[in-house]
Tab-separated table of C-alpha atoms and ligand atoms in Angstrom:
chain	number	residue	atom	x	y	z
A	1	MET	CA	-19.266	30.114	60.617
A	2	ASN	CA	-17.312	33.192	59.672
A	3	PRO	CA	-14.777	32.124	57.051
A	4	MET	CA	-12.610	35.144	57.869
A	5	GLN	CA	-12.034	33.926	61.384
A	6	THR	CA	-12.185	30.184	61.171
A	7	GLU	CA	-9.870	27.728	59.568
A	8	ILE	CA	-10.794	24.103	59.368
A	9	LEU	CA	-8.044	21.543	59.509
A	10	GLU	CA	-9.012	18.009	58.698
A	11	ILE	CA	-7.205	15.265	60.553
A	12	THR	CA	-6.493	12.339	58.273
A	13	SER	CA	-6.312	9.497	60.760
A	14	LYS	CA	-8.811	6.616	60.771
A	15	SER	CA	-11.099	8.570	63.034
A	16	SER	CA	-11.110	11.665	60.865
A	17	HIS	CA	-12.559	14.683	62.633
A	18	PRO	CA	-12.549	18.432	62.059
A	19	ILE	CA	-10.501	20.910	64.036
A	20	PHE	CA	-11.945	24.417	63.982
A	21	ILE	CA	-9.588	27.258	64.803
A	22	GLY	CA	-10.728	30.868	65.116
A	23	THR	CA	-11.973	33.566	67.437
A	24	GLN	CA	-15.418	33.534	69.046
A	25	ILE	CA	-16.121	30.077	67.661
A	26	LEU	CA	-17.632	28.723	70.872
A	27	ASP	CA	-20.838	30.162	69.429
A	28	ASP	CA	-20.660	27.588	66.611
A	29	ILE	CA	-20.677	24.558	68.913
A	30	PRO	CA	-24.455	24.296	69.552
A	31	ALA	CA	-25.276	24.181	65.824
A	32	TYR	CA	-22.542	21.591	65.278
A	33	ILE	CA	-23.968	19.372	68.010
A	34	GLN	CA	-27.468	19.707	66.622
A	35	LYS	CA	-26.429	18.959	63.056
A	36	GLU	CA	-23.565	16.482	63.370
A	37	ILE	CA	-23.979	14.724	66.706
A	38	LYS	CA	-27.738	14.936	67.057
A	39	ALA	CA	-27.455	14.597	70.816
A	40	GLU	CA	-30.470	15.091	73.042
A	41	LYS	CA	-28.387	15.710	76.135
A	42	VAL	CA	-25.023	17.383	76.537
A	43	VAL	CA	-22.796	17.489	79.593
A	44	ILE	CA	-20.111	20.165	79.802
A	45	ILE	CA	-17.230	19.099	82.030
A	46	THR	CA	-15.214	22.139	83.094
A	47	ASN	CA	-13.333	23.895	85.884
A	48	THR	CA	-15.405	25.907	88.356
A	49	ASN	CA	-13.474	29.077	87.499
A	50	LEU	CA	-14.417	28.786	83.815
A	51	ILE	CA	-18.196	28.628	84.276
A	52	ASP	CA	-18.819	32.381	84.262
A	53	ALA	CA	-16.499	33.195	81.373
A	54	PHE	CA	-17.347	30.305	79.033
A	55	GLY	CA	-19.508	27.564	80.545
A	56	ASN	CA	-22.756	29.469	81.003
A	57	VAL	CA	-22.653	31.030	77.528
A	58	LEU	CA	-22.061	27.657	75.932
A	59	LYS	CA	-24.850	26.074	77.982
A	60	LYS	CA	-27.289	28.823	76.948
A	61	GLY	CA	-26.400	28.367	73.287
A	62	ILE	CA	-26.942	24.612	73.514
A	63	GLU	CA	-30.263	25.038	75.314
A	64	SER	CA	-31.389	27.484	72.623
A	65	LYS	CA	-31.268	24.482	70.261
A	66	LYS	CA	-33.668	22.633	72.596
A	67	ILE	CA	-30.889	20.327	73.737
A	68	HIS	CA	-30.720	19.505	77.430
A	69	CYS	CA	-27.447	20.730	78.917
A	70	THR	CA	-25.798	20.264	82.315
A	71	ILE	CA	-22.510	21.660	83.584
A	72	ILE	CA	-20.392	19.430	85.794
A	73	ASP	CA	-17.591	21.440	87.331
A	74	ILE	CA	-14.528	20.512	89.327
A	75	PRO	CA	-11.912	22.707	90.983
A	76	SER	CA	-8.751	23.525	89.014
A	77	GLY	CA	-5.580	21.533	89.480
A	78	GLU	CA	-3.640	18.476	88.433
A	79	GLU	CA	-4.627	16.792	91.718
A	80	GLN	CA	-8.182	16.492	90.348
A	81	LYS	CA	-7.016	14.185	87.558
A	82	THR	CA	-7.754	10.997	89.457
A	83	PHE	CA	-9.884	7.884	89.354
A	84	GLN	CA	-11.893	9.305	92.221
A	85	THR	CA	-12.993	12.301	90.135
A	86	VAL	CA	-13.755	9.985	87.210
A	87	SER	CA	-15.889	7.804	89.417
A	88	GLN	CA	-17.822	10.781	90.829
A	89	ILE	CA	-18.519	12.171	87.363
A	90	LEU	CA	-19.555	8.751	86.002
A	91	ASN	CA	-22.112	8.578	88.830
A	92	GLN	CA	-23.478	11.971	87.796
A	93	LEU	CA	-23.701	10.909	84.132
A	94	LEU	CA	-25.622	7.778	85.111
A	95	THR	CA	-27.990	9.844	87.242
A	96	LEU	CA	-28.541	12.180	84.288
A	97	LYS	CA	-29.219	9.089	82.140
A	98	LEU	CA	-26.828	10.198	79.440
A	99	GLU	CA	-27.209	7.820	76.511
A	100	ARG	CA	-24.811	6.530	73.905
A	101	ASN	CA	-25.659	9.163	71.284
A	102	ASP	CA	-25.469	12.030	73.777
A	103	CYS	CA	-22.371	14.136	74.095
A	104	ILE	CA	-19.662	15.271	76.492
A	105	ILE	CA	-17.871	18.585	76.036
A	106	ALA	CA	-14.435	19.002	77.605
A	107	LEU	CA	-14.198	22.755	78.261
A	108	GLY	CA	-10.873	23.741	79.802
A	109	GLY	CA	-7.172	23.019	79.859
A	110	GLY	CA	-5.343	19.735	79.537
A	111	VAL	CA	-6.530	18.464	82.901
A	112	ILE	CA	-10.171	18.750	81.853
A	113	GLY	CA	-9.384	17.415	78.367
A	114	ASP	CA	-7.630	14.325	79.700
A	115	LEU	CA	-10.227	13.669	82.378
A	116	ALA	CA	-13.360	14.305	80.291
A	117	GLY	CA	-11.815	12.453	77.343
A	118	PHE	CA	-11.169	9.427	79.546
A	119	ILE	CA	-14.712	9.552	80.901
A	120	ALA	CA	-16.202	9.846	77.387
A	121	SER	CA	-14.133	6.838	76.286
A	122	ILE	CA	-15.382	4.513	79.023
A	123	TYR	CA	-18.946	5.683	79.744
A	124	LEU	CA	-21.262	3.184	77.975
A	125	ARG	CA	-18.077	1.991	76.199
A	126	GLY	CA	-17.677	5.399	74.606
A	127	ILE	CA	-19.899	8.374	73.807
A	128	PRO	CA	-19.289	11.383	71.513
A	129	LEU	CA	-16.745	13.882	72.802
A	130	ILE	CA	-16.058	17.469	71.782
A	131	GLN	CA	-12.797	19.028	72.928
A	132	VAL	CA	-12.875	22.756	73.628
A	133	PRO	CA	-9.369	23.550	74.844
A	134	THR	CA	-9.011	26.913	76.608
A	135	THR	CA	-5.336	26.958	77.613
A	136	LEU	CA	-2.562	27.480	75.093
A	137	LEU	CA	-1.024	24.142	76.027
A	138	ALA	CA	-4.290	22.328	75.447
A	139	GLN	CA	-4.917	24.166	72.153
A	140	VAL	CA	-1.575	23.275	70.598
A	141	ASP	CA	-0.986	19.918	72.231
A	142	ALA	CA	-3.211	18.161	74.764
A	143	SER	CA	-6.533	18.356	72.897
A	144	ILE	CA	-5.120	16.839	69.707
A	145	GLY	CA	-4.155	13.235	69.259
A	146	GLY	CA	-6.690	11.374	71.333
A	147	LYS	CA	-4.648	10.626	74.434
A	148	THR	CA	-6.797	10.650	77.562
A	149	GLY	CA	-6.082	9.639	81.100
A	150	VAL	CA	-5.720	10.151	84.805
A	151	ASN	CA	-2.852	10.077	87.264
A	152	HIS	CA	-2.114	7.225	89.652
A	153	PRO	CA	-0.216	7.413	92.958
A	154	LYS	CA	2.569	5.544	91.132
A	155	GLY	CA	2.873	8.163	88.398
A	156	LYS	CA	1.332	10.712	86.058
A	157	ASN	CA	-0.970	9.651	83.210
A	158	LEU	CA	-0.472	5.947	83.928
A	159	ILE	CA	-4.117	5.031	83.332
A	160	GLY	CA	-5.831	6.062	80.132
A	161	THR	CA	-7.106	5.386	76.650
A	162	PHE	CA	-6.665	6.541	73.075
A	163	TYR	CA	-9.988	8.111	72.142
A	164	GLN	CA	-10.579	10.644	69.375
A	165	ALA	CA	-12.973	13.554	69.777
A	166	LYS	CA	-15.741	14.064	67.214
A	167	ALA	CA	-14.535	17.650	66.811
A	168	ILE	CA	-12.105	20.093	68.373
A	169	PHE	CA	-13.002	23.776	68.717
A	170	ILE	CA	-9.971	25.977	69.336
A	171	ASP	CA	-11.250	29.438	70.209
A	172	THR	CA	-8.213	31.680	70.521
A	173	ALA	CA	-10.325	34.395	72.181
A	174	THR	CA	-10.427	32.242	75.326
A	175	LEU	CA	-6.707	32.946	75.760
A	176	HIS	CA	-7.428	36.578	76.580
A	177	LEU	CA	-8.190	35.520	80.145
A	178	LEU	CA	-5.310	33.086	80.534
A	179	PRO	CA	-2.614	34.157	83.033
A	180	LYS	CA	0.757	35.097	81.528
A	181	ARG	CA	2.565	32.222	83.241
A	182	GLU	CA	0.242	29.692	81.585
A	183	LEU	CA	0.729	31.393	78.204
A	184	ARG	CA	4.497	31.291	78.605
A	185	ALA	CA	4.353	27.588	79.490
A	186	GLY	CA	2.158	26.792	76.463
A	187	LEU	CA	4.498	28.769	74.243
A	188	ALA	CA	7.255	26.271	75.057
A	189	GLU	CA	5.321	23.574	73.159
A	190	ILE	CA	4.993	25.953	70.200
A	191	ALA	CA	8.754	26.583	70.360
A	192	LYS	CA	9.184	22.795	70.334
A	193	TYR	CA	7.330	22.452	67.015
A	194	ALA	CA	9.330	25.386	65.610
A	195	ILE	CA	12.692	23.875	66.573
A	196	THR	CA	12.006	20.261	65.626
A	197	LEU	CA	9.673	20.418	62.649
A	198	ASN	CA	8.792	23.858	61.444
A	199	THR	CA	11.648	26.104	60.324
A	200	PRO	CA	9.289	28.756	58.848
A	201	LEU	CA	7.559	28.970	62.240
A	202	PHE	CA	10.971	29.372	63.895
A	203	HIS	CA	11.717	32.336	61.623
A	204	TYR	CA	8.222	33.769	62.048
A	205	MET	CA	8.554	33.659	65.831
A	206	THR	CA	12.026	35.190	65.697
A	207	LYS	CA	10.625	38.008	63.574
A	208	HIS	CA	7.701	38.679	65.918
A	209	LEU	CA	9.543	38.137	69.171
A	210	LYS	CA	8.825	41.586	70.578
A	211	GLU	CA	5.077	41.151	70.267
A	212	ILE	CA	5.128	37.528	71.439
A	213	ILE	CA	6.897	38.221	74.711
A	214	LYS	CA	4.302	40.804	75.634
A	215	PHE	CA	2.127	37.710	76.178
A	216	SER	CA	-0.958	39.573	75.101
A	217	PRO	CA	-2.913	37.477	72.583
A	218	SER	CA	-5.697	40.061	72.546
A	219	GLN	CA	-3.267	42.714	71.258
A	220	SER	CA	-1.456	40.517	68.746
A	221	GLN	CA	-4.293	38.215	67.784
A	222	GLU	CA	-2.988	37.476	64.313
A	223	ILE	CA	0.438	36.382	65.560
A	224	TRP	CA	-0.954	34.082	68.238
A	225	GLN	CA	-3.448	32.568	65.817
A	226	HIS	CA	-0.708	31.927	63.292
A	227	MET	CA	1.502	30.197	65.876
A	228	ILE	CA	-1.429	28.089	67.081
A	229	LYS	CA	-2.468	27.052	63.566
A	230	GLU	CA	1.067	26.060	62.634
A	231	SER	CA	1.461	24.050	65.836
A	232	VAL	CA	-1.868	22.306	65.348
A	233	LYS	CA	-0.891	21.424	61.782
A	234	ASN	CA	2.370	19.917	63.025
A	235	LYS	CA	0.700	17.903	65.759
A	236	VAL	CA	-2.068	16.746	63.412
A	237	SER	CA	0.410	15.592	60.823
A	238	ILE	CA	2.525	13.648	63.330
A	239	VAL	CA	-0.477	12.113	65.046
A	240	SER	CA	-2.088	11.130	61.743
A	241	GLU	CA	1.018	9.183	60.836
A	242	ASP	CA	1.468	7.658	64.250
A	243	GLU	CA	-1.792	7.555	66.164
A	244	LYS	CA	-0.685	5.056	68.801
A	245	GLU	CA	2.732	6.565	69.445
A	246	SER	CA	4.927	3.870	68.009
A	247	GLY	CA	7.481	5.919	66.099
A	248	LYS	CA	7.253	9.372	64.645
A	249	ARG	CA	5.345	10.851	67.554
A	250	ALA	CA	8.501	10.466	69.620
A	251	ILE	CA	9.841	13.678	68.009
A	252	LEU	CA	7.299	15.547	70.081
A	253	ASN	CA	9.221	14.462	73.156
A	254	PHE	CA	11.961	17.002	72.474
A	255	GLY	CA	12.737	18.637	75.824
A	256	HIS	CA	10.545	16.115	77.609
A	257	THR	CA	13.105	13.486	78.703
A	258	ILE	CA	14.823	16.064	80.887
A	259	GLY	CA	11.650	18.121	81.380
A	260	HIS	CA	9.762	15.208	82.933
A	261	GLY	CA	12.739	14.494	85.215
A	262	VAL	CA	12.786	18.123	86.359
A	263	GLU	CA	9.031	18.148	86.981
A	264	ALA	CA	9.135	14.901	88.955
A	265	ALA	CA	12.267	15.823	90.947
A	266	THR	CA	10.470	18.946	92.156
A	267	ASN	CA	7.258	17.011	92.937
A	268	PHE	CA	5.347	18.744	90.124
A	269	LYS	CA	5.109	21.824	92.352
A	270	THR	CA	7.857	24.188	91.210
A	271	PHE	CA	7.482	24.241	87.436
A	272	LEU	CA	4.579	24.195	85.056
A	273	HIS	CA	4.994	21.455	82.445
A	274	GLY	CA	5.960	23.900	79.687
A	275	GLU	CA	8.512	25.611	81.915
A	276	ALA	CA	10.208	22.277	82.587
A	277	VAL	CA	10.072	21.413	78.877
A	278	ALA	CA	11.724	24.733	78.011
A	279	ILE	CA	14.691	23.973	80.247
A	280	GLY	CA	14.683	20.415	78.881
A	281	MET	CA	14.959	21.760	75.331
A	282	LEU	CA	17.883	23.967	76.339
A	283	ILE	CA	19.790	21.123	77.979
A	284	GLU	CA	18.968	18.597	75.236
A	285	THR	CA	20.323	21.100	72.693
A	286	GLU	CA	23.481	21.310	74.793
A	287	ILE	CA	23.704	17.508	74.772
A	288	ALA	CA	23.517	17.538	70.957
A	289	GLU	CA	26.227	20.186	70.909
A	290	LYS	CA	28.454	18.233	73.285
A	291	LEU	CA	28.087	15.141	71.092
A	292	SER	CA	28.883	17.232	67.979
A	293	LEU	CA	25.503	16.356	66.460
A	294	ILE	CA	24.766	20.026	65.831
A	295	SER	CA	27.058	22.914	64.918
A	296	ASN	CA	27.812	25.459	67.632
A	297	GLU	CA	26.313	28.140	65.433
A	298	GLU	CA	22.985	26.313	64.998
A	299	ALA	CA	22.848	25.376	68.693
A	300	LYS	CA	23.449	29.012	69.582
A	301	LYS	CA	20.454	30.015	67.468
A	302	ILE	CA	18.190	27.506	69.250
A	303	LYS	CA	19.398	28.468	72.708
A	304	GLY	CA	19.171	32.169	71.870
A	305	PHE	CA	15.623	31.615	70.618
A	306	LEU	CA	14.599	29.862	73.848
A	307	ASN	CA	16.258	32.492	76.022
A	308	SER	CA	14.632	35.300	74.087
A	309	LEU	CA	11.245	33.701	74.773
A	310	SER	CA	12.138	34.353	78.436
A	311	TYR	CA	12.960	30.802	79.471
A	312	GLU	CA	16.358	31.489	81.006
A	313	GLU	CA	16.403	29.419	84.170
A	314	THR	CA	19.382	28.876	86.398
A	315	ASN	CA	17.914	27.066	89.306
A	316	LEU	CA	16.261	23.698	88.957
A	317	HIS	CA	15.715	23.284	92.712
A	318	ALA	CA	16.928	19.674	92.608
A	319	THR	CA	20.211	17.809	92.288
A	320	PRO	CA	21.303	16.340	88.945
A	321	GLU	CA	21.207	12.889	90.576
A	322	LYS	CA	17.592	13.315	91.643
A	323	ILE	CA	16.567	14.557	88.203
A	324	ILE	CA	18.284	11.598	86.517
A	325	GLU	CA	16.705	9.151	88.980
A	326	LYS	CA	13.278	10.524	88.093
A	327	MET	CA	14.047	10.461	84.370
A	328	GLN	CA	14.815	6.762	84.635
A	329	MET	CA	11.462	6.107	86.301
A	330	ASP	CA	9.518	7.757	83.476
A	331	LYS	CA	7.024	5.509	81.694
A	332	LYS	CA	8.591	6.354	78.339
A	333	VAL	CA	11.863	4.633	79.299
A	334	LYS	CA	12.170	1.497	77.203
A	335	SER	CA	14.267	-1.454	78.452
A	336	GLY	CA	16.019	0.788	80.926
A	337	LYS	CA	17.349	3.148	78.233
A	338	LEU	CA	16.738	6.865	78.173
A	339	HIS	CA	15.816	8.239	74.771
A	340	TYR	CA	16.652	11.799	73.820
A	341	VAL	CA	15.324	13.793	70.896
A	342	LEU	CA	18.350	15.816	69.820
A	343	PRO	CA	18.299	18.674	67.309
A	344	THR	CA	20.828	18.410	64.496
A	345	GLU	CA	19.751	21.689	62.904
A	346	ILE	CA	16.636	23.867	63.095
A	347	GLY	CA	13.797	21.692	61.800
A	348	LYS	CA	15.687	18.388	62.143
A	349	THR	CA	16.246	15.946	64.982
A	350	ILE	CA	17.565	12.485	65.714
A	351	ILE	CA	16.581	10.151	68.525
A	352	SER	CA	19.397	8.687	70.554
A	353	ASN	CA	19.597	6.215	73.411
A	354	GLN	CA	23.369	6.481	73.521
A	355	VAL	CA	23.832	9.573	75.688
A	356	SER	CA	26.038	8.898	78.692
A	357	ILE	CA	24.671	9.732	82.126
A	358	ASP	CA	27.885	11.622	82.915
A	359	ILE	CA	27.280	14.128	80.141
A	360	VAL	CA	23.701	14.687	81.278
A	361	LYS	CA	24.810	15.088	84.885
A	362	GLU	CA	27.478	17.599	83.939
A	363	LEU	CA	25.088	19.696	81.857
A	364	LEU	CA	22.331	19.555	84.464
A	365	ALA	CA	24.768	20.691	87.168
A	366	LYS	CA	25.071	24.100	85.494
A	367	TYR	CA	21.387	24.669	86.173
A	368	CYS	CA	21.360	23.250	89.696
A	369	SER	CA	22.804	26.156	91.631
A	370	ASP	CA	20.543	25.402	94.583
A	371	ALA	CA	21.103	21.677	94.633
A	372	THR	CA	20.770	21.101	98.328
A	373	LEU	CA	16.995	20.593	98.180
B	401	LIG	N1	-3.471	14.259	76.267
B	401	LIG	C1	-2.337	14.766	75.863
B	401	LIG	O1	-1.855	14.482	74.771
B	401	LIG	C2	-1.642	15.761	76.739
B	401	LIG	C3	-0.546	16.482	76.244
B	401	LIG	C4	0.040	17.430	77.063
B	401	LIG	C5	-0.429	17.640	78.359
B	401	LIG	N2	-1.481	16.907	78.811
B	401	LIG	C6	-2.021	17.118	80.170
B	401	LIG	O2	-2.484	18.454	80.269
B	401	LIG	C7	-2.465	18.848	81.646
B	401	LIG	C8	-1.979	20.271	81.741
B	401	LIG	O3	-2.859	21.090	81.005
B	401	LIG	P1	-2.868	22.687	81.151
B	401	LIG	O4	-1.480	23.185	81.099
B	401	LIG	O5	-3.854	23.173	80.182
B	401	LIG	O6	-3.320	22.929	82.669
B	401	LIG	P2	-4.750	22.984	83.353
B	401	LIG	O7	-5.756	22.206	82.660
B	401	LIG	O8	-4.510	22.671	84.803
B	401	LIG	O9	-5.124	24.537	83.247
B	401	LIG	C9	-4.314	25.495	83.886
B	401	LIG	C10	-5.165	26.519	84.637
B	401	LIG	O10	-5.744	27.434	83.716
B	401	LIG	C11	-7.141	27.589	83.985
B	401	LIG	N3	-7.742	27.954	82.712
B	401	LIG	C12	-8.057	27.174	81.657
B	401	LIG	N4	-8.446	27.915	80.620
B	401	LIG	C13	-8.420	29.206	81.027
B	401	LIG	C14	-8.701	30.436	80.383
B	401	LIG	N5	-9.053	30.502	79.112
B	401	LIG	N6	-8.572	31.572	81.113
B	401	LIG	C15	-8.144	31.531	82.399
B	401	LIG	N7	-7.844	30.405	83.052
B	401	LIG	C16	-7.972	29.255	82.360
B	401	LIG	C17	-7.548	26.256	84.554
B	401	LIG	O11	-8.730	26.358	85.268
B	401	LIG	C18	-6.329	25.936	85.420
B	401	LIG	O12	-6.410	26.623	86.633
B	401	LIG	C19	-1.610	17.850	82.373
B	401	LIG	O13	-2.447	17.032	83.152
B	401	LIG	C20	-0.969	17.030	81.258
B	401	LIG	O14	-0.730	15.696	81.640
B	401	LIG	C21	-2.093	15.991	78.026
B	402	LIG	ZN1	4.592	18.582	76.670
């Protein structure tokens, strides 16, 4: 591996595994499988649209090590993240006679990561998994932490497992093909780490704003790699302390209490997850301000930061009542109480279950100009 381009972060949870971050590091995966996993067969699970750009090259590299490799592809989209897809892929794995020391590679965004991770965790009671996230959201969030799962008609991500990958390869060069809207949505999760946990990252992003909002990782490679590395470090450190999401990991839900409500109230069709989280972070900052948990000056900085990342949004396409109804149905609601992660200053938050519905309704209303839907 090229030490100039690759940084290795070591996760310190029970199931310690390396995270490789760099450019063009997909080329390093075949040697890793040969040396560390010693698999005889590898299955790459990916989206159909990623085969030409990444899947075939990876397959060729693996085959050059005399390892049998098959690509299983599915169309893009959240609607693929179902038991039915899992069942179809399990059938294919059984037909291929994949054995317990063989290996599954999840090559794609969070949908592929969640789906392939879930499959790897239940096939033969668990076989080695390598995560190769190719969206920004998956690189800084979904691929790290071991959460896998599928959706159920009763809700998103209701069925799943905690299952750690053997290794995670974050190749930032894959982002060069990612549409701007997906980059912007993934950037919201980076902004989340900056606001809640990483003041230096907040300042770094403020300093490099002009380049960031060009949304061109190929032009400003160093900046994007820095933001990704910092985010991965934050997620790794939280997850290492709280692998099963009992306490500290809750900080990562900043923007998500409202964000999930917004996504669900618009049937997951209007906003990408990160877009809904961005508006959630804005409104949750306003809640903190209203409750005098943060100074107006500090809140202004956070809101200004989010707006300058181009997240200004004035139309949530749903009524405040509908959004609140959906928030209360979220699986993270404990004993009927909504929990909010509220910033108290840049880099610091508190978690509160004491926010009155009236305040939330009032603040949401400002963003619900088209509330007749
Ligand atoms: N497990 C977790 O901890 C966790 C955390 C956050 C989100 N998630 C899950 O992640 C999913 C969302 O993930 P996502 O935002 O990555 O969406 P996604 O997986 O649907 O990918 C978005 C689109 O980008 C395409 N794509 C992927 N990589 C590309 C590339 N390099 N170039 C061009 N196109 C590319 C995909 O084919 C797809 O069309 C949701 O299902 C969510 O529940 C999981
Ligand atoms: Zn999120």
